[in-house]
Short mmCIF file of C-alpha atoms in Angstrom, two decimals:
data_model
loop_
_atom_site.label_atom_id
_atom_site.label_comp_id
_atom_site.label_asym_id
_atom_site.label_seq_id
_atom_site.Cartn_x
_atom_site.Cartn_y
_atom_site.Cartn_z
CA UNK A 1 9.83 -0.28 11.08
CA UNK A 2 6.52 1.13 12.58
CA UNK A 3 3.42 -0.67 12.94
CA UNK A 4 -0.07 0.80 12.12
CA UNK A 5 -3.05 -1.65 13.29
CA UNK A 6 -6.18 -1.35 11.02
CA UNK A 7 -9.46 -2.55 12.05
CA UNK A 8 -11.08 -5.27 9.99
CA UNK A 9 -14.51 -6.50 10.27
CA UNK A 10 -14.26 -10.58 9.28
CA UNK A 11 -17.55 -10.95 9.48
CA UNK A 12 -19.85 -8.13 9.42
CA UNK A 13 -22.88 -10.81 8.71
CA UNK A 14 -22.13 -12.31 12.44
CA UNK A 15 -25.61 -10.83 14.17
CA UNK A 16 -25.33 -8.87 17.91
CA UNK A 17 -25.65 -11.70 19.75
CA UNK A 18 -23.24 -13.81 17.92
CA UNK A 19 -23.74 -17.14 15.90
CA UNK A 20 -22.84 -20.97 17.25
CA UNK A 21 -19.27 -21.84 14.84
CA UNK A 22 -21.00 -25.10 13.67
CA UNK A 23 -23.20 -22.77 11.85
CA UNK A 24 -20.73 -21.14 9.60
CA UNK A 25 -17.20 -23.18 9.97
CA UNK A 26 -17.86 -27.11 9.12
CA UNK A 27 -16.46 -29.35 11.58
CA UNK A 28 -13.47 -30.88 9.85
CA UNK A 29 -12.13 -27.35 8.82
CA UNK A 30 -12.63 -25.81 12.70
CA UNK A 31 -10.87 -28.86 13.76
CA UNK A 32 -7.94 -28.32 11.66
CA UNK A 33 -7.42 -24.89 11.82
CA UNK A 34 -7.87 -24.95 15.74
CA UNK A 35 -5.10 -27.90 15.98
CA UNK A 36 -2.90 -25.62 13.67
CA UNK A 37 -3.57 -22.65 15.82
CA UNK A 38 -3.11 -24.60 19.20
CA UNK A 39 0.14 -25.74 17.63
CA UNK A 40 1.42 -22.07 16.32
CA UNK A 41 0.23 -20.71 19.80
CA UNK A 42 1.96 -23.40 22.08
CA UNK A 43 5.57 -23.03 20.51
CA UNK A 44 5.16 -19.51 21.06
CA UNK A 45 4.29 -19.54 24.58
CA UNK A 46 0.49 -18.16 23.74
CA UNK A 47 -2.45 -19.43 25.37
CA UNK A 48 -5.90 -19.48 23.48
CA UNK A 49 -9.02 -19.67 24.86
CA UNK A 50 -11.74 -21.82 22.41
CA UNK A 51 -14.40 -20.25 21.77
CA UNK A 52 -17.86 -22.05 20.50
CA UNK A 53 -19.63 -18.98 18.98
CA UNK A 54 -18.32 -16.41 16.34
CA UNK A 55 -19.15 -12.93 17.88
CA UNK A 56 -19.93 -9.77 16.31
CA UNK A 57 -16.56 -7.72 16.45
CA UNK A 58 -17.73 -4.07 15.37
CA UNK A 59 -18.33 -3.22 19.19
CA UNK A 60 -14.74 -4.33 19.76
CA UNK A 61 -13.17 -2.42 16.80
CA UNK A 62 -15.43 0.74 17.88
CA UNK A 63 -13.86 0.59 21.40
CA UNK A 64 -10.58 0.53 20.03
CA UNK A 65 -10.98 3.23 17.60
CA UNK A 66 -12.62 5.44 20.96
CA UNK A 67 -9.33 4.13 22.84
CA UNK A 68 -7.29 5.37 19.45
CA UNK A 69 -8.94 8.53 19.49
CA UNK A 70 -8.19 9.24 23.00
CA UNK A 71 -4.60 7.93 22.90
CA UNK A 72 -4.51 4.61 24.63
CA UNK A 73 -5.32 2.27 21.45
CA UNK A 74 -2.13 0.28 22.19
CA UNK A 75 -3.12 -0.36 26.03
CA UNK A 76 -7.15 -1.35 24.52
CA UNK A 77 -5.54 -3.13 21.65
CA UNK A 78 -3.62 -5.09 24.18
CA UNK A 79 -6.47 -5.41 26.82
CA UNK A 80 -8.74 -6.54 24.49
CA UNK A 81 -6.65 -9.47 22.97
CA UNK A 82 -5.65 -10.52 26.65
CA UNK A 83 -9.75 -10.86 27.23
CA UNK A 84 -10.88 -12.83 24.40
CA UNK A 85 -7.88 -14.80 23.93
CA UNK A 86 -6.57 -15.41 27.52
CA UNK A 87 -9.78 -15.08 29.35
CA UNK A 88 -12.31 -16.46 26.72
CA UNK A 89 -14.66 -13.36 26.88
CA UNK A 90 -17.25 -12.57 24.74
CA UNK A 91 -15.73 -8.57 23.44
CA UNK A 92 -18.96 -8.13 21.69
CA UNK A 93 -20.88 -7.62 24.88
CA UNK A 94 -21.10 -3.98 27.05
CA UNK A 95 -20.38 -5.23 30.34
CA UNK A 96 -17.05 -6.82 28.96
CA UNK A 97 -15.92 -3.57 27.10
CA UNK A 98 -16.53 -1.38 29.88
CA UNK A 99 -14.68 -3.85 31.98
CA UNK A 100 -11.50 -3.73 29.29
CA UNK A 101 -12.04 -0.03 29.03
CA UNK A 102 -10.95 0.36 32.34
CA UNK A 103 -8.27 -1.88 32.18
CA UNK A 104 -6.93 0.12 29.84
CA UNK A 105 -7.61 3.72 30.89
CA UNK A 106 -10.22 4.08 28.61
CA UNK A 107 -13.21 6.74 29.82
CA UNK A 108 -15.53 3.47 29.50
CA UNK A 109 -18.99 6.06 29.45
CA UNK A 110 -17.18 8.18 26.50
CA UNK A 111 -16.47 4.45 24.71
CA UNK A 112 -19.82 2.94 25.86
CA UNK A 113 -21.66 6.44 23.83
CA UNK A 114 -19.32 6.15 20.70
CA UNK A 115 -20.33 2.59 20.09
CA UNK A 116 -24.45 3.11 20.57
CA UNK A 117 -23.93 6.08 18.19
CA UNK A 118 -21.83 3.94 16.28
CA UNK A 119 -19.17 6.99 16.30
CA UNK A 120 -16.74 4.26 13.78
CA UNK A 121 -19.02 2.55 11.49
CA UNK A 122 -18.41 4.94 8.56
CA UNK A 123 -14.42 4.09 9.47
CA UNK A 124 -14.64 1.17 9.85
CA UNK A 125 -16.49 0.43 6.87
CA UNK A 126 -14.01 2.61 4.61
CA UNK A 127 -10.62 0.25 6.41
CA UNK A 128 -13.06 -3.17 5.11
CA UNK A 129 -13.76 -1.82 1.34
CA UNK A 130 -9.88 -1.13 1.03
CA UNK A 131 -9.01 -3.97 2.59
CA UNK A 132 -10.94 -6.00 -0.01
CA UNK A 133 -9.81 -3.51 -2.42
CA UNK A 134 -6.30 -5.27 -1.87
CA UNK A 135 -7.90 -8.60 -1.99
CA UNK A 136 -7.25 -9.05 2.00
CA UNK A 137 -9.48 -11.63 3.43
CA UNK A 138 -8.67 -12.57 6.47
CA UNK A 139 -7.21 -11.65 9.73
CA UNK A 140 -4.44 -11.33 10.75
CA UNK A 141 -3.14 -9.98 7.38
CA UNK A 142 0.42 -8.19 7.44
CA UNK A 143 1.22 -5.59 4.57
CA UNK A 144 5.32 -5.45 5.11
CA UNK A 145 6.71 -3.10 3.05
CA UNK A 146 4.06 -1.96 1.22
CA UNK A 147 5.16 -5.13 -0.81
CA UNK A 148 4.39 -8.40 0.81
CA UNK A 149 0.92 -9.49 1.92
CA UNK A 150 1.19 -12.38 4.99
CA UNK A 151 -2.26 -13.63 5.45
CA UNK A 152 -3.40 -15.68 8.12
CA UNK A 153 -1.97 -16.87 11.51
CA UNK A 154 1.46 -18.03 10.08
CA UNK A 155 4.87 -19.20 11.67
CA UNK A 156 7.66 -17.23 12.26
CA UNK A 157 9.65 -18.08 9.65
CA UNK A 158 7.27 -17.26 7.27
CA UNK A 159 7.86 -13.66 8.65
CA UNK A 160 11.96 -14.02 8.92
CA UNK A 161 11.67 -14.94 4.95
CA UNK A 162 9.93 -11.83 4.32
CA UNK A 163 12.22 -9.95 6.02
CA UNK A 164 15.00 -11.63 4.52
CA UNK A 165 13.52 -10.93 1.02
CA UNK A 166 13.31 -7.30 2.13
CA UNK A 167 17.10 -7.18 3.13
CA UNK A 168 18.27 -8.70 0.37
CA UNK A 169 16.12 -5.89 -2.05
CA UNK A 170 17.81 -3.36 -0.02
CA UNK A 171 21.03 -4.17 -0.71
CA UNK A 172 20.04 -4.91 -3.54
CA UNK A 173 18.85 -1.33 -4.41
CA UNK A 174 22.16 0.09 -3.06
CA UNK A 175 24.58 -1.32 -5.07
#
């Protein structure tokens, strides 16, 4: 089964410099859905850095879509996740991209010019409207199939029943 990553601006209303999470996520709900990600993250081994402010992700996506372009998305794809999640940096910010870009054998002056001419916006913007166009609002969100929309962080097994929904159509199908 091949996997295609799609970029998807959550929140294309976060300014440059990033907002404080109070001011958008109420306590209570940041609370719970950091406990439930903590949880999903621990039983699979995954460490998450906390984060207090919601960043703007376009600079992120646009470095990926350079690395893409220059064939070494998965390696920026990979290095970027290990930074914000492992490592708690702030991806929105130049001196952090460049720094991934590296990591990742990215040309980090070629990246650096893409995103101040913002070289992916018009991309970008396209993957969002048919995103929403499939009612996808949130991230991560899994099309399997072309059938099955999973939504959100979610456990394993939420994935294994998918997959054993797909099986069973498929013999299903040949029969």
């Amino acid at each position: 089964m091949a996997v295609e990553w799609v970029p998807y601006e959550l929140h294309p209303e976060i300014p440059p410099q990033g907002i404080e999470r109070e001011a958008v996520l109420p306590a209570a709900y940041r609370e719970r859905v950091e406990a439930g990600m903590r949880q999903m993250a621990e039983s699979a081994g995954l460490r998450m850095a906390a984060h207090d402010r919601l960043i703007n992700s376009r600079p992120a996506l646009q470095a990926a879509e350079f690395a893409r372009s220059a064939g070494r998305y998965d390696a920026m794809h990979r290095a970027l996740f290990r930074a914000y999640w492992d490592r708690g940096l702030d991806i929105s910010t130049m001196p952090v991209l460049r720094a991934v870009a590296l990591e990742a054998g990215v040309d980090a002056l070629g990246m650096e010019a893409a995103i101040s001419e913002d070289r992916y916006g018009d991309y970008l913007d396209a993957r969002r409207q048919e995103a929403e166009d499939l009612m996808i609002t949130g991230i991560p969100a899994h099309v399997i199939a072309d059938r099955y929309l999973v939504m959100g962080a979610q456990p394993y097994d939420v994935f294994e029943r998918v997959m054993d929904r797909l099986e069973v159509a498929k013999k299903g199908s040949s029969a």
